[in-house]
CSV table of C-alpha atoms in Angstrom, one decimal:
chain,number,residue,atom,x,y,z
B,1,MET,CA,-113.4,-189.4,-44.8
B,2,LYS,CA,-111.8,-186.0,-44.4
B,3,THR,CA,-109.4,-185.7,-41.5
B,4,PRO,CA,-108.1,-182.3,-40.1
B,5,VAL,CA,-104.6,-183.1,-41.4
B,6,ARG,CA,-105.9,-183.7,-45.0
B,7,GLU,CA,-108.0,-180.6,-44.8
B,8,LEU,CA,-105.0,-178.5,-43.8
B,9,ARG,CA,-103.0,-179.9,-46.6
B,10,ARG,CA,-105.7,-179.1,-49.1
B,11,LEU,CA,-106.1,-175.5,-47.9
B,12,ARG,CA,-102.3,-175.0,-48.0
B,13,GLY,CA,-102.2,-176.4,-51.5
B,14,GLU,CA,-104.9,-174.0,-52.6
B,15,ARG,CA,-103.1,-171.1,-51.0
B,16,ILE,CA,-99.9,-172.1,-52.8
B,17,ASP,CA,-101.6,-172.2,-56.1
B,18,TRP,CA,-103.2,-168.8,-55.6
B,19,LEU,CA,-99.9,-167.3,-54.6
B,20,LEU,CA,-98.3,-168.5,-57.8
B,21,SER,CA,-100.6,-166.1,-59.7
B,22,VAL,CA,-99.9,-163.3,-57.3
B,23,LEU,CA,-96.1,-163.7,-57.7
B,24,THR,CA,-96.5,-163.7,-61.5
B,25,GLY,CA,-98.4,-160.4,-61.3
B,26,VAL,CA,-95.8,-158.9,-59.0
B,27,LEU,CA,-92.8,-159.9,-61.2
B,28,ALA,CA,-94.6,-158.8,-64.3
B,29,LEU,CA,-95.1,-155.4,-62.7
B,30,LEU,CA,-91.4,-155.2,-61.8
B,31,ILE,CA,-90.3,-156.1,-65.3
B,32,PHE,CA,-92.8,-154.4,-67.6
B,33,VAL,CA,-93.7,-151.3,-65.5
B,34,PHE,CA,-91.1,-150.4,-62.9
B,35,ALA,CA,-88.0,-151.0,-65.0
B,36,PRO,CA,-89.2,-148.7,-67.9
B,37,LEU,CA,-90.3,-146.0,-65.4
B,38,GLN,CA,-86.9,-146.2,-63.8
B,39,ALA,CA,-85.2,-145.9,-67.2
B,40,MET,CA,-87.2,-142.7,-67.7
B,41,GLY,CA,-85.4,-141.3,-64.6
B,42,ILE,CA,-88.0,-141.9,-61.9
B,43,THR,CA,-85.5,-143.3,-59.4
B,44,ALA,CA,-88.1,-143.6,-56.6
B,45,PHE,CA,-89.3,-146.8,-58.4
B,46,HIS,CA,-86.2,-148.5,-57.2
B,47,LEU,CA,-87.6,-148.4,-53.7
B,48,PHE,CA,-91.0,-149.5,-54.9
B,49,ALA,CA,-89.3,-152.4,-56.6
B,50,ASP,CA,-87.6,-153.3,-53.3
B,51,GLY,CA,-91.1,-153.2,-51.6
B,52,LEU,CA,-92.4,-155.6,-54.2
B,53,LEU,CA,-89.4,-157.8,-53.5
B,54,VAL,CA,-90.4,-158.0,-49.9
B,55,ALA,CA,-93.9,-159.2,-51.0
B,56,ILE,CA,-92.1,-161.8,-53.2
B,57,ILE,CA,-90.1,-163.0,-50.2
B,58,VAL,CA,-93.2,-163.3,-48.0
B,59,SER,CA,-95.1,-165.2,-50.7
B,60,MET,CA,-92.1,-167.5,-51.2
B,61,VAL,CA,-91.9,-168.3,-47.5
B,62,ILE,CA,-95.6,-169.3,-47.5
B,63,ILE,CA,-95.1,-171.5,-50.6
B,64,SER,CA,-91.9,-173.1,-49.3
B,65,ASN,CA,-90.6,-173.4,-45.7
B,66,ASN,CA,-87.0,-173.8,-47.0
B,67,PRO,CA,-84.8,-171.7,-44.7
B,68,THR,CA,-82.0,-171.6,-47.3
B,69,ALA,CA,-84.3,-170.0,-49.8
B,70,LEU,CA,-85.4,-167.4,-47.2
B,71,VAL,CA,-81.8,-166.5,-46.3
B,72,LEU,CA,-80.7,-166.2,-50.0
B,73,MET,CA,-83.7,-164.0,-50.9
B,74,SER,CA,-83.3,-161.8,-47.8
B,75,LEU,CA,-79.6,-161.2,-48.6
B,76,ALA,CA,-80.5,-160.3,-52.1
B,77,LEU,CA,-83.1,-157.8,-50.8
B,78,VAL,CA,-80.4,-156.3,-48.4
B,79,PHE,CA,-78.0,-155.8,-51.3
B,80,ASN,CA,-80.7,-154.2,-53.5
B,81,VAL,CA,-81.5,-151.7,-50.7
B,82,ALA,CA,-77.8,-151.1,-50.0
B,83,VAL,CA,-77.2,-150.2,-53.7
B,84,PHE,CA,-80.0,-147.7,-53.7
B,85,PHE,CA,-78.4,-145.8,-50.8
B,86,LEU,CA,-74.8,-146.3,-52.0
B,87,ARG,CA,-75.7,-144.6,-55.3
B,88,ILE,CA,-76.8,-141.5,-53.4
B,89,TYR,CA,-74.3,-141.2,-50.6
B,90,TYR,CA,-71.2,-143.3,-51.5
B,91,PRO,CA,-70.8,-144.1,-55.2
B,92,VAL,CA,-68.6,-147.1,-55.9
B,93,PRO,CA,-67.8,-148.8,-59.3
B,94,TYR,CA,-69.4,-152.1,-58.4
B,95,HIS,CA,-73.1,-151.3,-58.1
B,96,LEU,CA,-74.0,-153.2,-61.2
B,97,HIS,CA,-72.0,-156.2,-60.1
B,98,ILE,CA,-73.8,-156.3,-56.8
B,99,LEU,CA,-77.3,-155.9,-58.5
B,100,ALA,CA,-76.5,-158.6,-61.1
B,101,GLY,CA,-75.5,-161.0,-58.4
B,102,ALA,CA,-78.5,-160.2,-56.2
B,103,TRP,CA,-81.0,-160.6,-59.0
B,104,LEU,CA,-79.4,-163.8,-60.3
B,105,VAL,CA,-79.8,-165.2,-56.7
B,106,ILE,CA,-83.4,-164.1,-56.7
B,107,ALA,CA,-84.2,-165.6,-60.1
B,108,CYS,CA,-82.5,-169.0,-59.3
B,109,THR,CA,-83.9,-169.3,-55.8
B,110,LEU,CA,-87.4,-168.3,-56.6
B,111,GLY,CA,-87.2,-170.5,-59.7
B,112,VAL,CA,-86.4,-173.6,-57.7
B,113,VAL,CA,-89.3,-172.8,-55.3
B,114,VAL,CA,-91.7,-172.3,-58.2
B,115,VAL,CA,-90.7,-175.5,-59.9
B,116,GLN,CA,-91.4,-177.4,-56.7
B,117,ALA,CA,-94.8,-175.8,-56.4
B,118,VAL,CA,-95.9,-176.1,-60.0
B,119,PHE,CA,-94.8,-179.7,-60.5
B,120,ARG,CA,-95.7,-181.1,-57.1
B,121,ARG,CA,-98.2,-184.0,-56.9
B,122,GLY,CA,-101.9,-183.1,-57.1
B,123,LEU,CA,-104.4,-181.7,-59.5
B,124,VAL,CA,-103.0,-179.3,-62.1
B,125,THR,CA,-104.9,-176.0,-61.7
B,126,TYR,CA,-105.1,-172.8,-63.6
B,127,HIS,CA,-102.9,-171.2,-61.0
B,128,ARG,CA,-100.2,-173.8,-61.6
B,129,ILE,CA,-100.2,-172.8,-65.3
B,130,ILE,CA,-99.7,-169.2,-64.3
B,131,GLY,CA,-96.9,-170.4,-62.1
B,132,ALA,CA,-95.3,-172.0,-65.1
B,133,ILE,CA,-95.5,-168.6,-66.8
B,134,LEU,CA,-93.8,-167.2,-63.8
B,135,LEU,CA,-90.9,-169.6,-64.3
B,136,TYR,CA,-90.7,-168.4,-67.9
B,137,LEU,CA,-90.4,-164.8,-66.7
B,138,LEU,CA,-87.7,-165.9,-64.2
B,139,ILE,CA,-85.7,-167.5,-67.0
B,140,ALA,CA,-85.7,-164.2,-68.7
B,141,VAL,CA,-84.6,-162.4,-65.6
B,142,ALA,CA,-81.8,-164.9,-65.0
B,143,PHE,CA,-80.4,-164.4,-68.5
B,144,ALA,CA,-80.7,-160.6,-68.2
B,145,THR,CA,-78.3,-160.8,-65.2
B,146,LEU,CA,-76.0,-163.1,-67.2
B,147,PHE,CA,-75.9,-160.6,-70.0
B,148,LEU,CA,-75.1,-157.9,-67.5
B,149,PHE,CA,-72.1,-159.9,-66.2
B,150,VAL,CA,-70.8,-160.4,-69.7
B,151,GLY,CA,-71.3,-156.7,-70.5
B,152,LEU,CA,-69.4,-155.7,-67.3
B,153,ALA,CA,-66.5,-158.0,-68.3
B,154,ALA,CA,-66.6,-156.8,-72.0
B,155,PRO,CA,-68.3,-153.4,-72.4
B,156,ASP,CA,-68.8,-153.9,-76.1
B,157,ALA,CA,-70.4,-157.3,-75.7
B,158,ILE,CA,-73.9,-156.1,-76.7
B,159,LYS,CA,-74.2,-153.3,-79.2
B,160,GLY,CA,-76.8,-150.7,-78.1
B,161,ILE,CA,-76.3,-151.1,-74.3
B,162,ALA,CA,-73.9,-148.9,-72.3
B,163,PHE,CA,-72.9,-151.0,-69.3
B,164,GLU,CA,-72.6,-148.1,-66.9
B,165,ASP,CA,-74.3,-147.4,-63.6
B,166,ASP,CA,-77.4,-146.0,-65.4
B,167,HIS,CA,-81.0,-146.5,-64.5
B,168,SER,CA,-81.9,-147.5,-68.1
B,169,VAL,CA,-79.7,-150.6,-68.0
B,170,ALA,CA,-82.3,-152.9,-66.5
B,171,ALA,CA,-84.9,-152.1,-69.1
B,172,SER,CA,-82.4,-152.6,-71.9
B,173,LEU,CA,-81.3,-156.0,-70.5
B,174,PHE,CA,-84.9,-157.1,-70.0
B,175,TYR,CA,-85.6,-156.1,-73.6
B,176,ILE,CA,-82.8,-158.2,-75.1
B,177,SER,CA,-83.6,-161.1,-72.8
B,178,PHE,CA,-87.3,-161.3,-73.8
B,179,VAL,CA,-86.5,-160.6,-77.5
B,180,THR,CA,-84.2,-163.6,-77.4
B,181,LEU,CA,-86.5,-165.8,-75.3
B,182,THR,CA,-89.4,-165.2,-77.6
B,183,SER,CA,-87.4,-165.1,-80.8
B,184,THR,CA,-89.0,-161.8,-81.8
B,185,GLY,CA,-85.9,-160.5,-83.6
B,186,TYR,CA,-83.3,-158.0,-82.6
B,187,GLY,CA,-83.6,-154.3,-83.2
B,188,ASP,CA,-81.0,-151.7,-82.3
B,189,ILE,CA,-79.6,-154.0,-79.4
B,190,VAL,CA,-77.5,-156.8,-80.8
B,191,PRO,CA,-75.1,-159.3,-79.2
B,192,VAL,CA,-71.6,-159.2,-80.7
B,193,HIS,CA,-69.4,-160.9,-78.1
B,194,PRO,CA,-69.1,-164.7,-78.6
B,195,LEU,CA,-70.2,-165.4,-75.0
B,196,ALA,CA,-73.2,-163.0,-75.4
B,197,ARG,CA,-74.2,-164.8,-78.6
B,198,SER,CA,-73.8,-168.2,-76.9
B,199,LEU,CA,-76.1,-167.1,-74.1
B,200,CYS,CA,-78.6,-165.8,-76.7
B,201,ASN,CA,-78.5,-169.2,-78.4
B,202,ILE,CA,-79.1,-171.1,-75.2
B,203,GLU,CA,-82.0,-168.8,-74.1
B,204,SER,CA,-83.5,-169.0,-77.6
B,205,VAL,CA,-83.6,-172.8,-77.5
B,206,ILE,CA,-85.2,-172.7,-74.0
B,207,GLY,CA,-87.7,-170.1,-75.2
B,208,GLN,CA,-88.7,-172.4,-78.1
B,209,LEU,CA,-88.9,-175.7,-76.2
B,210,TYR,CA,-90.4,-174.5,-72.9
B,211,PRO,CA,-93.9,-173.4,-74.2
B,212,ALA,CA,-94.0,-176.4,-76.6
B,213,THR,CA,-93.2,-179.0,-74.0
B,214,LEU,CA,-93.7,-178.2,-70.3
B,215,LEU,CA,-96.3,-175.4,-70.6
B,216,ALA,CA,-98.3,-177.4,-73.2
B,217,ARG,CA,-98.2,-180.5,-71.0
B,218,LEU,CA,-99.5,-178.5,-68.0
B,219,VAL,CA,-102.3,-177.0,-70.0
B,220,THR,CA,-103.3,-180.5,-71.2
B,221,LEU,CA,-103.2,-181.9,-67.6
B,222,GLU,CA,-105.3,-178.9,-66.4
B,223,LEU,CA,-107.9,-179.5,-69.1
B,224,SER,CA,-108.0,-183.2,-68.2
B,225,SER,CA,-108.4,-182.4,-64.5
B,226,ALA,CA,-111.2,-180.0,-65.2
B,227,SER,CA,-113.0,-182.5,-67.5
B,228,SER,CA,-112.7,-185.2,-64.8
B,229,ALA,CA,-114.1,-182.8,-62.2
B,230,ARG,CA,-117.2,-182.0,-64.4
B,231,LYS,CA,-118.1,-185.7,-64.9
B,232,PRO,CA,-121.0,-186.8,-62.8
B,233,THR,CA,-120.3,-189.2,-60.0
B,234,PRO,CA,-122.0,-192.6,-60.7
B,235,THR,CA,-124.6,-193.5,-58.1
B,236,THR,CA,-125.1,-197.0,-56.8
């Protein structure tokens, strides 16, 4: 017998699953569309990216009621907006440090929330698989920020990237991070610093194991759930 409490839990679970797909689309837009456009010199997309970050925070609040996650994400948003205006009115040499810290907080905080939503108890749905892909993208974002920290400490750490306050840095960092994660093979951007190479090794291992283990397991569970749902209920 369905009770109001059970029905509310079911509806919230469906909403969480749906939001995982929405968040994946928003983050993909930030990485694969807005970052390249910003690298082309269209600086207004920094503000658009901040707008999408607000949407990410709202979705995260719906998925998880954790106040700590909300505070961390809100602070990261404030720092992102602050850097945009500081670049215009009051240039300081630490813009990239601030952005790197803010996006590392975003990737880690959102990653924890997504892990809890994807691997919670219940039926594995298509949206949860998309959520696992979202976690894959967040891993790439986190490593991109770590590459930035290494490059700021050692400017020649990655050949082909000038670690200056330039709008093309984000696109270049996403490039090397995804090339490493997917083991595509490096082009004109190559890690040369020992720490940068170590990060590449770690990310490459994660990139190989994640789809073959966790993602494959989720797909198997989703297919099993769908097959069970299609089976006719025996009548007595």
